[in-house]
Amino acid sequence: MLSKSKIVAGLQCQTKLWLGAHAKHLAKVGAQQQLVMARGEEFGVIARDQFPGGRLIRVLDANGKVDVQGALRQTQDILDEFAGGSPRVPLYEATFLRDDTIVMVDILLPSDNGAWNIVEVKSGKAKNGEQFNERYVMDAAIQTYIASATICIQSTSLGYPNIQFIYTQSGNYQGLLKVEDVSTQIAEHLVNMPQTIAQMKQVVLASEAPPSQIGTVCKGCEFIEHCSGATLAPDESIRVPVWYLGSSPDVAIVQELMKEHRDLATVPPEKLTKPIHQQMRQIAKTGQHYIDQKLIDYLEHQPWPRYFLDYEYLGKPVPLWLQTQVNEQVPFQFSLRKWNGPNDVAIQHTEYIADSLSDPRQELIAKLLDAFDEDGPIYTWHGNSVEGPMTFKLAQMATAEQATKLESIAKRCKEHDLLKVFQQYFYTLGMHGWSIKEIARCLLPSNPYETLSTANGVQAMMGYEDFLLMPPSPERDKLKENLLAYCKVDTQVMIDIWQAVLSLGAHDHFDSVD
């Protein structure tokens, strides 16, 4: 009936627990969530290598899914072997059942006195200062409580990425996992666990979902659209839904307004304090574009030449390149365009992608600097948080001459972040947020992202890892081509959006609101 993840979900939100048990079809798991899960699974496998010689509990059914009953039997069979005198070894994913609750223990280590030590592995940030992540502590407590009905538990620890680890030898991740005993921290949770499980059972057995209460805890939840009602019904025709005011339906203004309104056009103007929200309301009423004259002036009067830069980057708990650290964000690819003037139809393009497991940054620095043959503003999308800071970091590992040039590039990336400008002065029908993909989808005659095999940043990250690990082959060459095409489109779309806004002209914009 229950599992570790279900109990934790229920403690966070009982509605989430009920929906997960009875209405999984309503869940919408985003690409970012899938990436986090994949990263966690990878880190879990590497963590096992820190305790070699163990046995993996893994039983699959005919559909390739985990067979829980089979895993329970396999775990008990192995424990019986140990009881019969076989040498005890670490167990990975040992499966236990207690009080209708199933757990699979990441790592189970034999102790000298016949008991066992649990290591609950987490790929995320485990501590804030000296304080452990409370959710992780609860996970460890649940594992311990359920397993202790079958075996004697001597200690429970959390295993998490060691941020001091540097990947120096290919395939050698010894030292990546940091392990700390949390037996003291879980003690209170263990005392309360029977009541906690009983409460969660009542939630699952209920005939209806508990009333949902939308708040900041809902951010990233796969049921947020369902619980908030932030999705159009088949019979609804709304130009701009109220939930488009925020990146997530849990945003305070969205929740406040949705008590009475779903269509932004019906919201009284005095309830909207941000100018861009007032303009969105106007578009909800008229169906026009909002292009502030300030945006037109900005685009028309920028100096030449104009550069457009986009990075693809990767950072994860298990370092990919030698000499890099846990979750260190490393740019592995860039696309750079140089637009020389208003009549320039053959805009220069330079691209780079690293193709080995060596640290790519020195080569990327050299390629990047070679591509900047003269000064000029550098336009980005998210440059204030991506290209700018990453280039500043590149400067820290460069020669003195390179560093001066890189710091100048970084500064210009931050100064000319097109996202900041468009967020203030542009909105068009259908946009939910100001990502470059959303604007391209809603503004351009055809969406260039629709034809790409690599369609988003998450696919680029995961596809790039596959690319690096593949042997030379036509399939590898094709994947490289797809990765280059994706990054290349990002810089071209910046120019396309620029030109599209100017082509609309002042006749199709307005500055005032009702």
Coordinates of C-alpha atoms in Angstrom, one line a residue:
M1 CA 0.0 0.0 0.0
L2 CA 2.8 2.4 1.0
S3 CA 6.4 3.0 0.2
K4 CA 9.1 5.4 1.4
S5 CA 8.5 7.9 -1.4
K6 CA 4.7 7.7 -0.8
I7 CA 5.0 8.4 2.9
V8 CA 7.3 11.4 2.2
A9 CA 4.9 12.6 -0.4
G10 CA 2.0 12.3 2.1
L11 CA 3.9 14.2 4.7
Q12 CA 4.5 17.0 2.2
C13 CA 0.9 16.9 0.8
Q14 CA -1.8 14.4 1.5
T15 CA -3.5 15.2 -1.8
K16 CA -0.3 14.3 -3.6
L17 CA -0.2 10.9 -1.9
W18 CA -3.9 10.2 -2.7
L19 CA -3.5 11.2 -6.4
G20 CA -0.3 9.1 -6.7
A21 CA -2.2 6.1 -5.5
H22 CA -5.5 6.6 -7.4
A23 CA -5.0 9.0 -10.3
K24 CA -1.4 8.7 -11.7
H25 CA -2.7 9.6 -15.1
L26 CA -3.2 13.2 -13.9
A27 CA 0.6 13.5 -13.3
K28 CA 2.7 15.6 -15.6
V29 CA 6.4 14.8 -15.1
G30 CA 8.5 17.5 -16.8
A31 CA 11.8 16.9 -18.5
Q32 CA 13.7 18.5 -15.7
Q33 CA 12.2 16.1 -13.1
Q34 CA 13.1 13.2 -15.4
L35 CA 16.7 14.4 -15.6
V36 CA 16.9 14.7 -11.8
M37 CA 15.7 11.1 -11.4
A38 CA 18.1 9.8 -14.0
R39 CA 21.0 11.6 -12.2
G40 CA 19.9 10.1 -9.0
E41 CA 19.9 6.6 -10.4
E42 CA 23.3 7.1 -11.9
F43 CA 24.7 8.3 -8.6
G44 CA 23.1 5.4 -6.8
V45 CA 24.9 2.9 -9.0
I46 CA 28.3 4.7 -8.5
A47 CA 27.7 4.7 -4.7
R48 CA 27.5 0.9 -4.7
D49 CA 31.0 0.7 -6.1
Q50 CA 32.3 2.4 -2.9
F51 CA 31.3 -0.9 -1.2
P52 CA 32.3 -3.6 -3.6
G53 CA 31.6 -7.3 -3.5
G54 CA 27.9 -6.9 -2.9
R55 CA 24.8 -8.5 -4.4
L56 CA 22.1 -6.6 -6.2
I57 CA 18.5 -7.5 -5.4
R58 CA 16.7 -7.1 -8.8
V59 CA 13.7 -9.1 -10.0
L60 CA 11.8 -7.9 -13.0
D61 CA 8.4 -8.9 -14.3
A62 CA 7.4 -9.7 -17.9
N63 CA 7.0 -6.0 -18.6
G64 CA 10.5 -5.1 -17.3
K65 CA 9.2 -3.5 -14.1
V66 CA 10.4 -4.3 -10.6
D67 CA 8.7 -7.3 -9.2
V68 CA 8.3 -6.3 -5.6
Q69 CA 7.2 -9.8 -4.4
G70 CA 10.1 -11.4 -6.2
A71 CA 12.5 -8.9 -4.6
L72 CA 11.1 -9.7 -1.2
R73 CA 11.7 -13.4 -1.8
Q74 CA 15.2 -12.9 -3.2
T75 CA 16.1 -10.7 -0.2
Q76 CA 14.9 -13.3 2.3
D77 CA 16.6 -16.1 0.4
I78 CA 19.9 -14.3 0.6
L79 CA 19.5 -13.5 4.3
D80 CA 18.7 -17.2 4.9
E81 CA 22.0 -18.1 3.1
F82 CA 23.9 -15.8 5.5
A83 CA 22.1 -17.3 8.5
G84 CA 23.2 -20.7 7.2
G85 CA 26.8 -19.7 7.3
S86 CA 27.5 -18.1 3.9
P87 CA 29.9 -15.1 4.2
R88 CA 27.9 -11.9 4.5
V89 CA 28.4 -9.2 1.9
P90 CA 26.8 -5.8 1.1
L91 CA 23.4 -5.9 -0.4
Y92 CA 22.1 -3.3 -2.8
E93 CA 18.3 -2.6 -3.0
A94 CA 17.5 -5.2 -0.3
T95 CA 13.7 -5.2 -0.1
F96 CA 11.6 -5.3 3.1
L97 CA 7.9 -5.2 4.0
R98 CA 6.3 -4.1 7.3
D99 CA 2.9 -2.8 8.0
D100 CA 1.9 -2.7 4.3
T101 CA 4.9 -0.6 3.6
I102 CA 7.7 -1.6 1.2
V103 CA 11.2 -0.2 1.1
M104 CA 14.3 -1.0 -1.0
V105 CA 17.4 -0.1 1.0
D106 CA 20.1 1.5 -1.2
I107 CA 23.0 -0.1 0.5
L108 CA 23.0 -2.6 3.4
L109 CA 26.4 -3.3 5.0
P110 CA 27.2 -6.2 7.3
S111 CA 28.7 -5.3 10.7
D112 CA 31.0 -7.4 12.8
N113 CA 28.4 -8.3 15.4
G114 CA 25.9 -9.8 13.0
A115 CA 23.8 -6.6 12.6
W116 CA 23.5 -4.4 9.6
N117 CA 24.3 -0.8 8.7
I118 CA 22.0 1.2 6.3
V119 CA 23.3 3.7 3.9
E120 CA 20.5 5.8 2.3
V121 CA 22.0 7.4 -0.8
K122 CA 21.0 10.9 -2.0
S123 CA 22.4 12.7 -5.1
G124 CA 21.2 16.1 -4.0
K125 CA 22.5 18.6 -1.5
A126 CA 22.3 16.8 1.8
K127 CA 23.2 19.6 4.3
N128 CA 22.6 23.2 4.8
G129 CA 25.5 24.2 7.0
E130 CA 25.6 21.5 9.7
Q131 CA 21.9 20.7 9.3
F132 CA 20.8 17.7 7.3
N133 CA 18.0 18.0 4.8
E134 CA 15.0 17.0 6.9
R135 CA 13.3 15.1 4.0
Y136 CA 16.5 13.0 3.6
V137 CA 16.5 12.2 7.4
M138 CA 12.8 11.1 7.1
D139 CA 13.7 8.8 4.2
A140 CA 16.5 7.2 6.3
A141 CA 14.1 6.8 9.2
I142 CA 11.5 5.0 7.1
Q143 CA 14.1 2.6 5.7
T144 CA 15.3 1.8 9.2
Y145 CA 11.9 1.3 10.7
I146 CA 10.7 -1.0 8.0
A147 CA 13.9 -3.0 7.7
S148 CA 14.3 -3.4 11.5
A149 CA 11.3 -5.7 11.6
T150 CA 13.4 -8.3 9.6
I151 CA 17.0 -7.6 10.5
C152 CA 18.9 -6.0 13.3
I153 CA 20.0 -2.4 12.4
Q154 CA 23.2 -1.1 14.1
S155 CA 23.4 2.3 12.4
T156 CA 21.8 4.4 9.7
S157 CA 23.8 6.8 7.5
L158 CA 23.2 9.2 4.7
G159 CA 25.5 9.0 1.7
Y160 CA 25.7 12.0 -0.6
P161 CA 28.1 13.7 -3.1
N162 CA 31.4 14.8 -1.6
I163 CA 31.8 18.3 -3.1
Q164 CA 35.5 18.2 -2.5
F165 CA 35.9 15.2 -4.8
I166 CA 37.9 15.8 -8.0
Y167 CA 37.6 13.3 -10.8
T168 CA 41.3 12.5 -11.6
Q169 CA 41.3 9.0 -13.1
S170 CA 38.9 7.7 -15.7
G171 CA 36.4 5.3 -14.1
N172 CA 37.7 5.8 -10.5
Y173 CA 35.0 7.4 -8.3
Q174 CA 36.5 6.4 -5.0
G175 CA 35.8 9.3 -2.6
L176 CA 32.8 10.6 -4.5
L177 CA 30.4 9.4 -1.8
K178 CA 30.5 11.0 1.6
V179 CA 28.8 9.0 4.4
E180 CA 27.6 10.4 7.8
D181 CA 25.8 8.6 10.6
V182 CA 22.2 10.0 11.2
S183 CA 21.1 7.4 13.8
T184 CA 20.6 10.2 16.3
Q185 CA 18.7 12.4 13.9
I186 CA 16.2 9.7 13.0
A187 CA 15.4 8.6 16.6
E188 CA 12.4 10.8 17.0
H189 CA 11.0 9.8 13.6
L190 CA 11.3 6.2 14.6
V191 CA 9.2 6.7 17.7
N192 CA 6.4 8.3 15.7
M193 CA 6.6 6.1 12.6
P194 CA 3.7 3.8 13.5
Q195 CA 1.4 6.8 13.8
T196 CA 2.8 8.3 10.6
I197 CA 2.2 5.1 8.6
A198 CA -1.3 4.7 10.1
Q199 CA -2.1 8.3 9.0
M200 CA -0.9 7.7 5.5
K201 CA -2.9 4.5 5.2
Q202 CA -6.0 6.4 6.0
V203 CA -5.3 8.9 3.3
V204 CA -4.7 6.1 0.7
L205 CA -7.9 4.3 1.8
A206 CA -10.1 7.4 1.5
S207 CA -12.7 7.4 -1.2
E208 CA -11.9 11.0 -2.3
A209 CA -8.7 13.1 -2.4
P210 CA -8.2 15.5 0.6
P211 CA -8.8 19.1 -0.3
S212 CA -5.8 20.6 -2.0
Q213 CA -4.1 23.7 -0.7
I214 CA -1.9 25.4 -3.2
G215 CA 1.3 26.9 -1.9
T216 CA 5.1 27.2 -2.4
V217 CA 5.4 23.5 -1.4
C218 CA 3.6 22.7 -4.7
K219 CA 6.3 24.1 -7.0
G220 CA 7.6 21.3 -9.2
C221 CA 4.9 18.8 -8.2
E222 CA 3.6 16.7 -11.0
F223 CA 0.0 17.3 -9.9
I224 CA 0.2 21.1 -9.7
E225 CA -1.8 21.7 -12.9
H226 CA -4.6 19.4 -11.8
C227 CA -4.8 20.7 -8.2
S228 CA -4.7 24.3 -9.2
G229 CA -7.1 24.0 -12.2
A230 CA -4.4 25.7 -14.3
T231 CA -5.3 24.0 -17.5
L232 CA -7.9 24.8 -20.2
A233 CA -11.0 22.6 -20.4
P234 CA -12.0 21.4 -23.8
D235 CA -14.9 23.9 -23.9
E236 CA -12.9 26.9 -22.7
S237 CA -11.8 29.6 -25.1
I238 CA -9.5 32.0 -23.2
R239 CA -6.9 34.2 -24.9
V240 CA -4.7 34.6 -21.8
P241 CA -5.5 32.4 -18.8
V242 CA -4.8 34.0 -15.4
W243 CA -2.2 31.4 -14.6
Y244 CA 0.0 32.8 -17.4
L245 CA 0.9 35.6 -14.9
G246 CA 3.3 33.2 -13.2
S247 CA 5.8 30.6 -14.2
S248 CA 4.0 28.1 -11.9
P249 CA 0.4 28.0 -10.8
D250 CA 1.5 28.2 -7.1
V251 CA 2.6 31.9 -7.6
A252 CA 0.7 34.0 -5.1
I253 CA -1.0 36.4 -7.5
V254 CA -2.2 33.5 -9.7
Q255 CA -3.8 31.7 -6.7
E256 CA -5.4 34.9 -5.4
L257 CA -6.9 35.9 -8.8
M258 CA -8.0 32.3 -9.7
K259 CA -10.4 32.4 -6.7
E260 CA -12.7 34.5 -9.0
H261 CA -11.1 34.6 -12.4
R262 CA -9.8 32.2 -15.1
D263 CA -9.7 34.7 -18.0
L264 CA -7.2 37.5 -17.5
A265 CA -9.5 39.8 -19.5
T266 CA -12.0 39.7 -16.6
V267 CA -9.6 40.8 -13.9
P268 CA -10.1 44.4 -12.7
P269 CA -7.0 46.4 -13.7
E270 CA -6.4 47.7 -10.2
K271 CA -5.6 44.1 -9.1
L272 CA -2.6 44.1 -11.4
T273 CA 0.4 46.1 -10.1
K274 CA 3.1 45.0 -12.6
P275 CA 3.0 47.0 -15.9
I276 CA 3.7 43.8 -17.9
H277 CA 0.7 42.1 -16.2
Q278 CA -1.5 45.1 -17.2
Q279 CA -0.3 44.7 -20.8
M280 CA -1.1 41.0 -20.7
R281 CA -4.6 41.9 -19.6
Q282 CA -4.9 44.2 -22.5
I283 CA -3.9 41.5 -24.9
A284 CA -6.4 39.1 -23.3
K285 CA -9.0 41.6 -24.3
T286 CA -7.8 42.6 -27.8
G287 CA -5.6 39.8 -29.0
Q288 CA -2.9 42.2 -30.1
H289 CA 0.9 42.1 -29.6
Y290 CA 2.4 44.3 -26.8
I291 CA 5.6 45.8 -28.1
D292 CA 6.7 48.8 -26.0
Q293 CA 8.3 51.6 -28.0
K294 CA 11.3 51.2 -25.6
L295 CA 11.9 47.7 -27.1
I296 CA 11.7 49.1 -30.6
D297 CA 14.1 51.9 -29.8
Y298 CA 16.5 49.4 -28.1
L299 CA 16.6 47.0 -31.1
E300 CA 16.9 49.7 -33.7
H301 CA 19.8 51.6 -32.1
Q302 CA 22.1 48.9 -31.0
P303 CA 25.7 49.3 -32.4
W304 CA 27.3 47.0 -35.0
P305 CA 28.6 44.4 -35.2
R306 CA 26.2 42.4 -33.0
Y307 CA 27.2 39.0 -31.5
F308 CA 24.8 36.4 -30.3
L309 CA 26.1 33.7 -28.0
D310 CA 24.6 30.5 -26.5
Y311 CA 26.2 27.9 -24.3
E312 CA 25.2 24.3 -23.6
Y313 CA 26.6 23.1 -20.3
L314 CA 26.5 20.1 -18.0
G315 CA 26.9 19.7 -14.3
K316 CA 25.9 16.5 -12.4
P317 CA 26.6 14.6 -9.2
V318 CA 28.8 12.1 -11.1
P319 CA 31.5 14.2 -12.8
L320 CA 31.9 13.5 -16.5
W321 CA 35.2 15.1 -17.4
L322 CA 38.6 14.5 -15.7
Q323 CA 39.6 17.3 -13.4
T324 CA 36.1 18.4 -12.7
Q325 CA 34.1 18.3 -9.5
V326 CA 30.6 17.3 -8.3
N327 CA 27.9 19.4 -10.0
E328 CA 30.4 21.7 -11.5
Q329 CA 28.7 23.4 -14.4
V330 CA 31.0 23.0 -17.5
P331 CA 30.2 24.6 -20.9
F332 CA 30.8 21.9 -23.5
Q333 CA 29.3 23.7 -26.6
F334 CA 28.7 27.1 -28.0
S335 CA 27.1 28.8 -31.0
L336 CA 28.2 32.3 -31.9
R337 CA 26.8 34.5 -34.6
K338 CA 28.1 37.8 -35.8
W339 CA 25.6 40.2 -37.5
N340 CA 27.7 42.8 -39.3
G341 CA 25.0 45.2 -40.4
P342 CA 21.4 45.8 -41.6
N343 CA 22.1 44.4 -45.0
D344 CA 24.1 41.4 -43.8
V345 CA 22.3 38.3 -45.2
A346 CA 25.1 35.8 -44.7
I347 CA 25.5 36.2 -40.9
Q348 CA 28.8 34.6 -39.7
H349 CA 28.4 31.5 -37.5
T350 CA 31.0 29.8 -35.4
E351 CA 30.3 26.6 -33.4
Y352 CA 32.1 24.2 -31.1
I353 CA 31.3 21.0 -29.3
A354 CA 33.8 19.0 -27.1
D355 CA 34.1 15.4 -28.2
S356 CA 36.3 13.8 -25.6
L357 CA 36.3 13.0 -21.9
S358 CA 39.1 15.5 -21.2
D359 CA 38.1 18.8 -19.6
P360 CA 36.8 20.8 -22.6
R361 CA 37.2 24.3 -21.2
Q362 CA 40.7 25.2 -22.4
E363 CA 39.8 24.2 -26.0
L364 CA 36.5 26.0 -25.7
I365 CA 38.3 29.2 -24.5
A366 CA 40.6 29.1 -27.4
K367 CA 37.8 28.6 -30.0
L368 CA 35.6 31.2 -28.4
L369 CA 38.3 33.9 -28.3
D370 CA 39.2 33.1 -32.0
A371 CA 35.6 33.8 -33.0
F372 CA 35.6 37.3 -31.5
D373 CA 37.6 39.2 -34.1
E374 CA 36.4 42.7 -33.1
D375 CA 34.5 44.4 -30.3
G376 CA 30.7 44.6 -30.2
P377 CA 27.8 43.9 -27.9
I378 CA 27.1 40.3 -27.1
Y379 CA 23.4 39.3 -26.9
T380 CA 22.2 36.3 -25.0
W381 CA 19.1 34.7 -23.5
H382 CA 19.7 34.2 -19.8
G383 CA 23.2 35.7 -20.2
N384 CA 22.8 37.3 -16.8
S385 CA 22.7 33.9 -15.1
V386 CA 24.4 31.5 -17.7
E387 CA 26.8 32.9 -20.3
G388 CA 28.0 35.8 -18.2
P389 CA 28.8 33.9 -14.9
M390 CA 30.2 30.9 -16.8
T391 CA 32.5 33.0 -18.9
F392 CA 33.7 34.8 -15.8
K393 CA 34.5 31.4 -14.4
L394 CA 36.4 30.4 -17.6
A395 CA 38.5 33.5 -17.0
Q396 CA 39.7 32.1 -13.7
M397 CA 41.4 29.2 -15.4
A398 CA 42.8 31.1 -18.4
T399 CA 46.1 32.9 -19.1
A400 CA 46.3 36.6 -18.1
E401 CA 45.7 37.7 -21.7
Q402 CA 42.8 35.4 -22.2
A403 CA 41.3 36.3 -18.9
T404 CA 41.1 40.0 -19.8
K405 CA 39.2 39.1 -23.0
L406 CA 37.0 36.6 -21.3
E407 CA 36.0 39.1 -18.6
S408 CA 35.1 41.6 -21.2
I409 CA 32.9 38.9 -23.0
A410 CA 31.3 38.0 -19.7
K411 CA 30.4 41.6 -18.9
R412 CA 28.9 42.1 -22.3
C413 CA 26.8 38.9 -22.0
K414 CA 25.3 40.1 -18.7
E415 CA 24.7 43.7 -20.0
H416 CA 22.9 42.5 -23.1
D417 CA 20.6 39.8 -21.8
L418 CA 17.6 39.9 -24.2
L419 CA 15.5 38.0 -21.8
K420 CA 15.5 41.0 -19.3
V421 CA 14.5 43.4 -22.1
F422 CA 11.7 41.2 -23.5
Q423 CA 10.3 40.5 -20.0
Q424 CA 9.7 44.2 -19.6
Y425 CA 8.5 45.3 -23.0
F426 CA 7.1 42.4 -25.0
Y427 CA 4.2 40.0 -24.9
T428 CA 2.2 38.2 -27.5
L429 CA -0.8 36.0 -27.6
G430 CA -0.3 32.4 -26.3
M431 CA 3.0 33.0 -24.4
H432 CA 3.3 31.3 -21.1
G433 CA 6.6 32.8 -19.9
W434 CA 9.5 34.4 -21.7
S435 CA 11.6 31.5 -22.7
I436 CA 13.1 31.9 -26.2
K437 CA 11.2 28.8 -27.3
E438 CA 7.9 30.3 -26.1
I439 CA 8.5 33.5 -28.0
A440 CA 9.6 31.6 -31.1
R441 CA 6.5 29.4 -30.9
C442 CA 4.1 32.4 -30.6
L443 CA 5.8 35.1 -32.7
L444 CA 7.6 33.4 -35.6
P445 CA 5.7 32.2 -38.8
S446 CA 7.1 28.7 -38.1
N447 CA 8.6 27.2 -35.0
P448 CA 12.2 26.1 -35.8
Y449 CA 12.3 23.9 -32.7
E450 CA 9.6 21.6 -33.9
T451 CA 11.8 20.1 -36.6
L452 CA 14.8 19.4 -34.2
S453 CA 15.6 15.9 -33.0
T454 CA 17.1 17.5 -29.9
A455 CA 14.3 19.7 -28.8
N456 CA 15.3 21.1 -25.4
G457 CA 18.1 21.6 -22.9
V458 CA 17.5 18.4 -21.0
Q459 CA 17.6 16.4 -24.2
A460 CA 20.8 18.2 -25.1
M461 CA 22.5 17.3 -21.8
M462 CA 21.4 13.6 -21.9
G463 CA 22.1 13.3 -25.6
Y464 CA 25.6 14.8 -25.1
E465 CA 26.5 12.2 -22.5
D466 CA 25.4 9.4 -24.9
F467 CA 27.5 11.1 -27.6
L468 CA 30.7 11.2 -25.6
L469 CA 30.4 7.5 -24.5
M470 CA 29.5 6.2 -28.0
P471 CA 32.2 4.6 -30.2
P472 CA 32.8 6.2 -33.6
S473 CA 29.8 5.3 -35.8
P474 CA 27.3 6.9 -38.1
E475 CA 24.9 7.1 -35.2
R476 CA 27.4 9.1 -33.2
D477 CA 28.0 11.5 -36.1
K478 CA 24.2 12.0 -36.4
L479 CA 23.8 12.7 -32.7
K480 CA 26.6 15.3 -32.9
E481 CA 24.8 16.9 -35.8
N482 CA 21.6 17.1 -33.8
L483 CA 23.4 18.6 -30.8
L484 CA 25.0 21.3 -33.0
A485 CA 21.7 22.0 -34.7
Y486 CA 20.0 22.6 -31.4
C487 CA 22.5 25.1 -30.1
K488 CA 22.7 26.7 -33.6
V489 CA 18.9 27.4 -33.6
D490 CA 19.1 29.2 -30.3
T491 CA 21.4 31.9 -31.7
Q492 CA 19.5 32.1 -35.0
V493 CA 16.2 32.5 -33.2
M494 CA 17.5 35.5 -31.2
I495 CA 18.1 37.2 -34.5
D496 CA 14.8 36.0 -36.0
I497 CA 12.9 37.4 -33.0
W498 CA 14.8 40.7 -33.2
Q499 CA 13.8 41.1 -36.9
A500 CA 10.2 39.9 -36.3
V501 CA 9.6 42.6 -33.6
L502 CA 11.0 45.3 -35.8
S503 CA 8.9 44.1 -38.8
L504 CA 5.7 44.4 -36.8
G505 CA 6.6 48.1 -36.3
A506 CA 5.1 50.7 -34.1
H507 CA 1.7 50.4 -35.8
D508 CA 1.1 47.0 -34.0
H509 CA 2.0 48.0 -30.5
F510 CA 0.5 50.1 -27.7
D511 CA 1.9 51.6 -24.5
S512 CA -1.3 52.4 -22.5
V513 CA -3.7 50.2 -20.7
D514 CA -7.3 50.5 -19.8

